[in-house]
mmCIF file of the C-alpha atoms, coordinates in Angstrom:
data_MODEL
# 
_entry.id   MODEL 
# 
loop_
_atom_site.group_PDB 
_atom_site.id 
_atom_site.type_symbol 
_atom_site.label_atom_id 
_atom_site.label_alt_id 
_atom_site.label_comp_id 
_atom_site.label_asym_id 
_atom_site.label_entity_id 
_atom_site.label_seq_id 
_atom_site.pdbx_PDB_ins_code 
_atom_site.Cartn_x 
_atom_site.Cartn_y 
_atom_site.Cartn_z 
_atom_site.occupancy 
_atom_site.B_iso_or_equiv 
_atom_site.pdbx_formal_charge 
_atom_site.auth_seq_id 
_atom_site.auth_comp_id 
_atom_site.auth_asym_id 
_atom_site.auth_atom_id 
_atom_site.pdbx_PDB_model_num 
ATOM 1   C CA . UNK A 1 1   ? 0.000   0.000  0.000  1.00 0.00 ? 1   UNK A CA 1 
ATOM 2   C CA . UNK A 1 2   ? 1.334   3.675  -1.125 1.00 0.00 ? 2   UNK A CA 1 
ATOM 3   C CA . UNK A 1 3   ? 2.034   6.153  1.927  1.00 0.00 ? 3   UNK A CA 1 
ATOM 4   C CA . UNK A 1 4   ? -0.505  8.397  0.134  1.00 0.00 ? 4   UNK A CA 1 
ATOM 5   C CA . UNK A 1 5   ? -3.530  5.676  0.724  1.00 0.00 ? 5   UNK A CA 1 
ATOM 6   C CA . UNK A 1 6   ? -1.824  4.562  4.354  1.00 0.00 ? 6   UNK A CA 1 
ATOM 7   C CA . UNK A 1 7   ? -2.133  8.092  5.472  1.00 0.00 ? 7   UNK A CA 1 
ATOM 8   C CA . UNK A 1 8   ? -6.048  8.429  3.977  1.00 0.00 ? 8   UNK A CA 1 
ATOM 9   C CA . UNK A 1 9   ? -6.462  4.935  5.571  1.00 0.00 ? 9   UNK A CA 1 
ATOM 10  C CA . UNK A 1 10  ? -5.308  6.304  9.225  1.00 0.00 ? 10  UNK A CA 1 
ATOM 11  C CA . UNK A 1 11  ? -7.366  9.615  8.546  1.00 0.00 ? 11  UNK A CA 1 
ATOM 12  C CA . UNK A 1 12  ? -10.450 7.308  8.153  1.00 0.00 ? 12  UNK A CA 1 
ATOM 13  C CA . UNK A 1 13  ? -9.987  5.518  11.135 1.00 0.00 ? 13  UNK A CA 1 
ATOM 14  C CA . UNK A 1 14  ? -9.059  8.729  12.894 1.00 0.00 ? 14  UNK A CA 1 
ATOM 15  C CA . UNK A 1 15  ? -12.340 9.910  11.938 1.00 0.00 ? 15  UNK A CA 1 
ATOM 16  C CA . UNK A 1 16  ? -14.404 6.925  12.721 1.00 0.00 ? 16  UNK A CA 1 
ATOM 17  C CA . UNK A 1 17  ? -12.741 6.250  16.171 1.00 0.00 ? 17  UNK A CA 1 
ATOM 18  C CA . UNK A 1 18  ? -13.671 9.764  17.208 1.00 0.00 ? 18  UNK A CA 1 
ATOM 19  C CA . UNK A 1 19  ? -17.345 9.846  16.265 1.00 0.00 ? 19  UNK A CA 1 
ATOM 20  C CA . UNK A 1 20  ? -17.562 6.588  18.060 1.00 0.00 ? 20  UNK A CA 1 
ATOM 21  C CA . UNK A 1 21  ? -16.602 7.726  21.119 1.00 0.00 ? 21  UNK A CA 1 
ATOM 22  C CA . UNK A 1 22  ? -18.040 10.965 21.157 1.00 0.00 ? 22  UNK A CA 1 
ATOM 23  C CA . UNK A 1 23  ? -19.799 11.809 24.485 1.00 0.00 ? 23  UNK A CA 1 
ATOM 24  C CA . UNK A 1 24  ? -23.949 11.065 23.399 1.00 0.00 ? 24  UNK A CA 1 
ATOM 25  C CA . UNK A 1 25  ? -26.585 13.456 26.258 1.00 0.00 ? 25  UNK A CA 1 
ATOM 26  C CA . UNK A 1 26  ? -27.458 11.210 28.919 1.00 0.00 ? 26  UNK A CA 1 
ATOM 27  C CA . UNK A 1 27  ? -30.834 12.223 30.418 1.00 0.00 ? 27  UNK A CA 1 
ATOM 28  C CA . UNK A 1 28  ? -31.664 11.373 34.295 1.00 0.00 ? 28  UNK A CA 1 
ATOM 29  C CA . UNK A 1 29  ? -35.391 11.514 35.117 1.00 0.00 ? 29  UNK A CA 1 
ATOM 30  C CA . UNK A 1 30  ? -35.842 12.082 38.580 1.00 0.00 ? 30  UNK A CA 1 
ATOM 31  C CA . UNK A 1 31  ? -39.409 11.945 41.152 1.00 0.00 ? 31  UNK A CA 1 
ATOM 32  C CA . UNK A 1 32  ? -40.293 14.445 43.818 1.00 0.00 ? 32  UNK A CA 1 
ATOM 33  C CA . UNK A 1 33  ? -41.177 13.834 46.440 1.00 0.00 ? 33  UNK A CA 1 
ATOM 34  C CA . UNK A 1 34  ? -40.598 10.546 45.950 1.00 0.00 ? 34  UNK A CA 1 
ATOM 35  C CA . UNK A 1 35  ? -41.010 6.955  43.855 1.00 0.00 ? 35  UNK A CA 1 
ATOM 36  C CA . UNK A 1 36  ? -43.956 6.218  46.312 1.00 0.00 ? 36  UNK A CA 1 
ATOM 37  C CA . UNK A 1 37  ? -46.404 8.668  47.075 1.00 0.00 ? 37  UNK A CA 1 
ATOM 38  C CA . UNK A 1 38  ? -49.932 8.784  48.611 1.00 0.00 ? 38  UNK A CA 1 
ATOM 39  C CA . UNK A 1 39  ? -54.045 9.361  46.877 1.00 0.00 ? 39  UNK A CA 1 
ATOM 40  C CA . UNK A 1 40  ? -53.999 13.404 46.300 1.00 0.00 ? 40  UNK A CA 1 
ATOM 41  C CA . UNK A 1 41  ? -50.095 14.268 46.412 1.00 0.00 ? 41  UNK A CA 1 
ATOM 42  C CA . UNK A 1 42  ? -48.194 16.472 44.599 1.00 0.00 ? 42  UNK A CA 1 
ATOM 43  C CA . UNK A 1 43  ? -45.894 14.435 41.900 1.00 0.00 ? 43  UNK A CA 1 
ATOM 44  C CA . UNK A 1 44  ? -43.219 16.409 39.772 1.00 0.00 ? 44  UNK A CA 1 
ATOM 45  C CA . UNK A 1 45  ? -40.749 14.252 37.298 1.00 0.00 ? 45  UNK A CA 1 
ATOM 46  C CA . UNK A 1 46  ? -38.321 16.041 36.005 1.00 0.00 ? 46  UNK A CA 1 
ATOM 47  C CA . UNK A 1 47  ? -35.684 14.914 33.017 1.00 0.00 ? 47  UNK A CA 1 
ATOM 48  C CA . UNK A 1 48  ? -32.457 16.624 32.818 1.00 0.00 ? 48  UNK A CA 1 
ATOM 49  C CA . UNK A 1 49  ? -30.159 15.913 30.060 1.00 0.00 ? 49  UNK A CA 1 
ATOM 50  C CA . UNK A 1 50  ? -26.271 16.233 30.026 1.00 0.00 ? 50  UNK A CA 1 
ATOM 51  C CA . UNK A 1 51  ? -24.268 18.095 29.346 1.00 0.00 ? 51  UNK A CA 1 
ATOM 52  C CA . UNK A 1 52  ? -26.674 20.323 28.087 1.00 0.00 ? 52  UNK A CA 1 
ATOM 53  C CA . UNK A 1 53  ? -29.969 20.536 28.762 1.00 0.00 ? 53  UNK A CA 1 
ATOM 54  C CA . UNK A 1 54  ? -30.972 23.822 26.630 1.00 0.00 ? 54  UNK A CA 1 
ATOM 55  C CA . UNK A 1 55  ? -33.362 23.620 23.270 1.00 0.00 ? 55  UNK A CA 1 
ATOM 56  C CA . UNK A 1 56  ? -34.376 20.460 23.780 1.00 0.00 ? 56  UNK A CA 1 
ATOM 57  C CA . UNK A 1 57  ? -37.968 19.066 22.798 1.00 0.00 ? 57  UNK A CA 1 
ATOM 58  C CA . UNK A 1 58  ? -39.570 16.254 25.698 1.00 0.00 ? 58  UNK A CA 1 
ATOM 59  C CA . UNK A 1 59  ? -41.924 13.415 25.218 1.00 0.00 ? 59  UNK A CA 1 
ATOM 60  C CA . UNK A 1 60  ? -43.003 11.914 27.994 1.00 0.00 ? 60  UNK A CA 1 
ATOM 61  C CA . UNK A 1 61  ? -44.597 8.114  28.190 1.00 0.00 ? 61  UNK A CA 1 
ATOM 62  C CA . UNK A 1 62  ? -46.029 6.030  31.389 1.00 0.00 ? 62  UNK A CA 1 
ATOM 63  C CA . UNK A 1 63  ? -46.044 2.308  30.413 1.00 0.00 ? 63  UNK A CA 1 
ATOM 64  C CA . UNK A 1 64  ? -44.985 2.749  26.663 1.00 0.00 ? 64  UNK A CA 1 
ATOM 65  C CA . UNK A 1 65  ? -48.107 5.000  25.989 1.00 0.00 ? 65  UNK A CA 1 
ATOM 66  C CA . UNK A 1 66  ? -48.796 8.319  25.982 1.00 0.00 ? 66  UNK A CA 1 
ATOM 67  C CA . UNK A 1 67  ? -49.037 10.292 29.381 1.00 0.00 ? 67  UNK A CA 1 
ATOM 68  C CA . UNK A 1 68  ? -52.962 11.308 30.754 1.00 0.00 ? 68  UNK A CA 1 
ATOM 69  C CA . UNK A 1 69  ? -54.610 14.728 30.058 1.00 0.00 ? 69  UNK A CA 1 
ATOM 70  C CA . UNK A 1 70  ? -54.596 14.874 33.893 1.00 0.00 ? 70  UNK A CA 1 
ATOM 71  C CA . UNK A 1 71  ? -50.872 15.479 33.975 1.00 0.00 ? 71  UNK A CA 1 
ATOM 72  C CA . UNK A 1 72  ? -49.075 19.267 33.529 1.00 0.00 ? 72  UNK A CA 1 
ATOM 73  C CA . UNK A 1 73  ? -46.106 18.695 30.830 1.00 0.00 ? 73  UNK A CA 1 
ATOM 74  C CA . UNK A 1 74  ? -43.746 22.432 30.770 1.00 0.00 ? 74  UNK A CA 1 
ATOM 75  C CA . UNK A 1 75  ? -40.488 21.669 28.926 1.00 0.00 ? 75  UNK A CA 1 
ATOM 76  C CA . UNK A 1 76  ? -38.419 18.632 31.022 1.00 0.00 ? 76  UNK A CA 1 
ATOM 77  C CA . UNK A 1 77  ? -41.371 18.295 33.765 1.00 0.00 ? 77  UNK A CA 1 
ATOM 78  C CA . UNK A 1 78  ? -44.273 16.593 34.143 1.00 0.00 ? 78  UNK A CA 1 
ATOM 79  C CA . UNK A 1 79  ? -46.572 17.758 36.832 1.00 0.00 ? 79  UNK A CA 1 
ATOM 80  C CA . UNK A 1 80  ? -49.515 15.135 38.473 1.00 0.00 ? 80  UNK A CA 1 
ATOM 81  C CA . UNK A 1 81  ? -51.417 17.164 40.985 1.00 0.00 ? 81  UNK A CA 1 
ATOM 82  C CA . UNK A 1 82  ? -53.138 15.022 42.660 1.00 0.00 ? 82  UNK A CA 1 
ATOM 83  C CA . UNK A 1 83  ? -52.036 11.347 42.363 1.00 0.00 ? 83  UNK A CA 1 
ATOM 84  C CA . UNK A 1 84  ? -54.625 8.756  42.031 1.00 0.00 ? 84  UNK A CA 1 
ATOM 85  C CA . UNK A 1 85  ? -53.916 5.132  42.170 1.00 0.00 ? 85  UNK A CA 1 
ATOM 86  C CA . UNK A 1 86  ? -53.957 5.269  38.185 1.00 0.00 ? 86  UNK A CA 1 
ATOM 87  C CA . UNK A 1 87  ? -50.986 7.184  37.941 1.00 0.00 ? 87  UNK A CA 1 
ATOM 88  C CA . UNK A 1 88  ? -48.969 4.113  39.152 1.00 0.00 ? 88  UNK A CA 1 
ATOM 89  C CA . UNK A 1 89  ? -46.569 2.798  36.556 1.00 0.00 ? 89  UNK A CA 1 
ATOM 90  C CA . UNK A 1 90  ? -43.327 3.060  34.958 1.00 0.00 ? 90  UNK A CA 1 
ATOM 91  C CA . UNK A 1 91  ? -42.451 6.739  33.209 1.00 0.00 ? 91  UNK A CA 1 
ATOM 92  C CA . UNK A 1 92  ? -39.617 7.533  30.765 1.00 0.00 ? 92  UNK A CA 1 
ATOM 93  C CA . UNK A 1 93  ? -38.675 10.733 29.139 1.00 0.00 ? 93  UNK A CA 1 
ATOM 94  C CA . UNK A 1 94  ? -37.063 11.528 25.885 1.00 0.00 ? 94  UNK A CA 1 
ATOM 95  C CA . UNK A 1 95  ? -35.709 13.949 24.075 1.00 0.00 ? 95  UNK A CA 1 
ATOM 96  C CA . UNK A 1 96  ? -35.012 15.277 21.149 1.00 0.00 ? 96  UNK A CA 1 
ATOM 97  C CA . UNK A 1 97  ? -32.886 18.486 19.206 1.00 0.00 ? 97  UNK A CA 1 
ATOM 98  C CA . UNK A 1 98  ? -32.211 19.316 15.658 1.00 0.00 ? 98  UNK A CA 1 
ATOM 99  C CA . UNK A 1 99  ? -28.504 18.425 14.850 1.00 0.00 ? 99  UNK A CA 1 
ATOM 100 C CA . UNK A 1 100 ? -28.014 15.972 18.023 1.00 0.00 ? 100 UNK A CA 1 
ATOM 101 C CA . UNK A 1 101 ? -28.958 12.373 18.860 1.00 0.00 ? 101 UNK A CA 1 
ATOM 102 C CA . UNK A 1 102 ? -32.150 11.307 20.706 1.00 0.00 ? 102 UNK A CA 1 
ATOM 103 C CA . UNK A 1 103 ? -31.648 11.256 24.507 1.00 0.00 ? 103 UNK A CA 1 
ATOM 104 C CA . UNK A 1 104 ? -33.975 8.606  27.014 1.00 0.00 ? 104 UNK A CA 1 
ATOM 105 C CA . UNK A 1 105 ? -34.099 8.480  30.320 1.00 0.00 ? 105 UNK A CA 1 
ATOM 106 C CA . UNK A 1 106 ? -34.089 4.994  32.279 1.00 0.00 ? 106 UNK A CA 1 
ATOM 107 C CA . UNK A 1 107 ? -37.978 4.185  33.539 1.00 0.00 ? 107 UNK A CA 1 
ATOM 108 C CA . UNK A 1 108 ? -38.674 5.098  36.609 1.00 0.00 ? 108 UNK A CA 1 
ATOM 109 C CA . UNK A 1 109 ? -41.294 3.640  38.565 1.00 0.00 ? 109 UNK A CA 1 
ATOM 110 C CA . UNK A 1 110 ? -44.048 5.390  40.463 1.00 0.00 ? 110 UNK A CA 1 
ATOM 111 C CA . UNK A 1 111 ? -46.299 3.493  43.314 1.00 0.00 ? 111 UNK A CA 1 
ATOM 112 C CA . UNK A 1 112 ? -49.258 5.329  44.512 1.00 0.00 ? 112 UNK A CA 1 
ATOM 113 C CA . UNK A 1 113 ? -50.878 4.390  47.882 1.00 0.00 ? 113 UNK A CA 1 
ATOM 114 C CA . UNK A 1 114 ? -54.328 5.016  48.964 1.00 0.00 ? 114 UNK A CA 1 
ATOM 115 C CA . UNK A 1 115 ? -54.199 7.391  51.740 1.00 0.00 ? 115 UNK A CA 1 
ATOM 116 C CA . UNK A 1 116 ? -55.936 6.541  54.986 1.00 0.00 ? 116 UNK A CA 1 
ATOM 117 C CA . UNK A 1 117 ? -56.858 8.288  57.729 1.00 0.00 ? 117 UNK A CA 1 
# 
């Protein structure tokens, strides 16, 4: 093999190597006040992404399907007001920006407990 094509060889692999290891956004989708909450509590999830969080579009899923009409989505939260025993279930966030790669969150589950008095 020439130097000329060894050289465009190593160039290519350069290139290759580096987009393979190029940092992708991790997002972290975190509960408050908690994974287990009571009947009529406050629930915020919120999904950060890293390193940067800015311009990003969110979707938002509970069990693989869409979230309820019940819940408050602004930008990386999602708001349930008052948690009923339906709101139980595994949630996941993802998003997405023109120019980068998708980002999803891990699930996360939520357990909702009837609250007694």
């Amino acid at each position: 093999m020439g130097s000329s094509a060894l050289s465009l060889t190593l160039l290519l692999m350069s290139f290759i190597h580096s987009g393979l290891t190029q940092d992708f956004p991790r997002s972290t989708l975190t509960v408050t006040p908690d994974n287990t909450v009571f009947t009529g509590e406050r629930v915020i999830l919120t999904c950060v992404i890293e390193p940067d969080h800015r311009d990003w579009k969110y979707e938002w899923c509970k069990d693989s399907n869409d979230v309820s009409k019940r819940h408050t989505v602004k930008g990386n939260t999602l708001t349930i007001e008052r948690a009923e025993s339906s709101d139980a279930g595994r949630y996941k966030c993802k998003g997405e920006r023109e120019g980068s790669s998708d980002s999803k969150s891990s699930y996360v589950s939520l357990s909702v407990k009837e609250h007694k008095c």
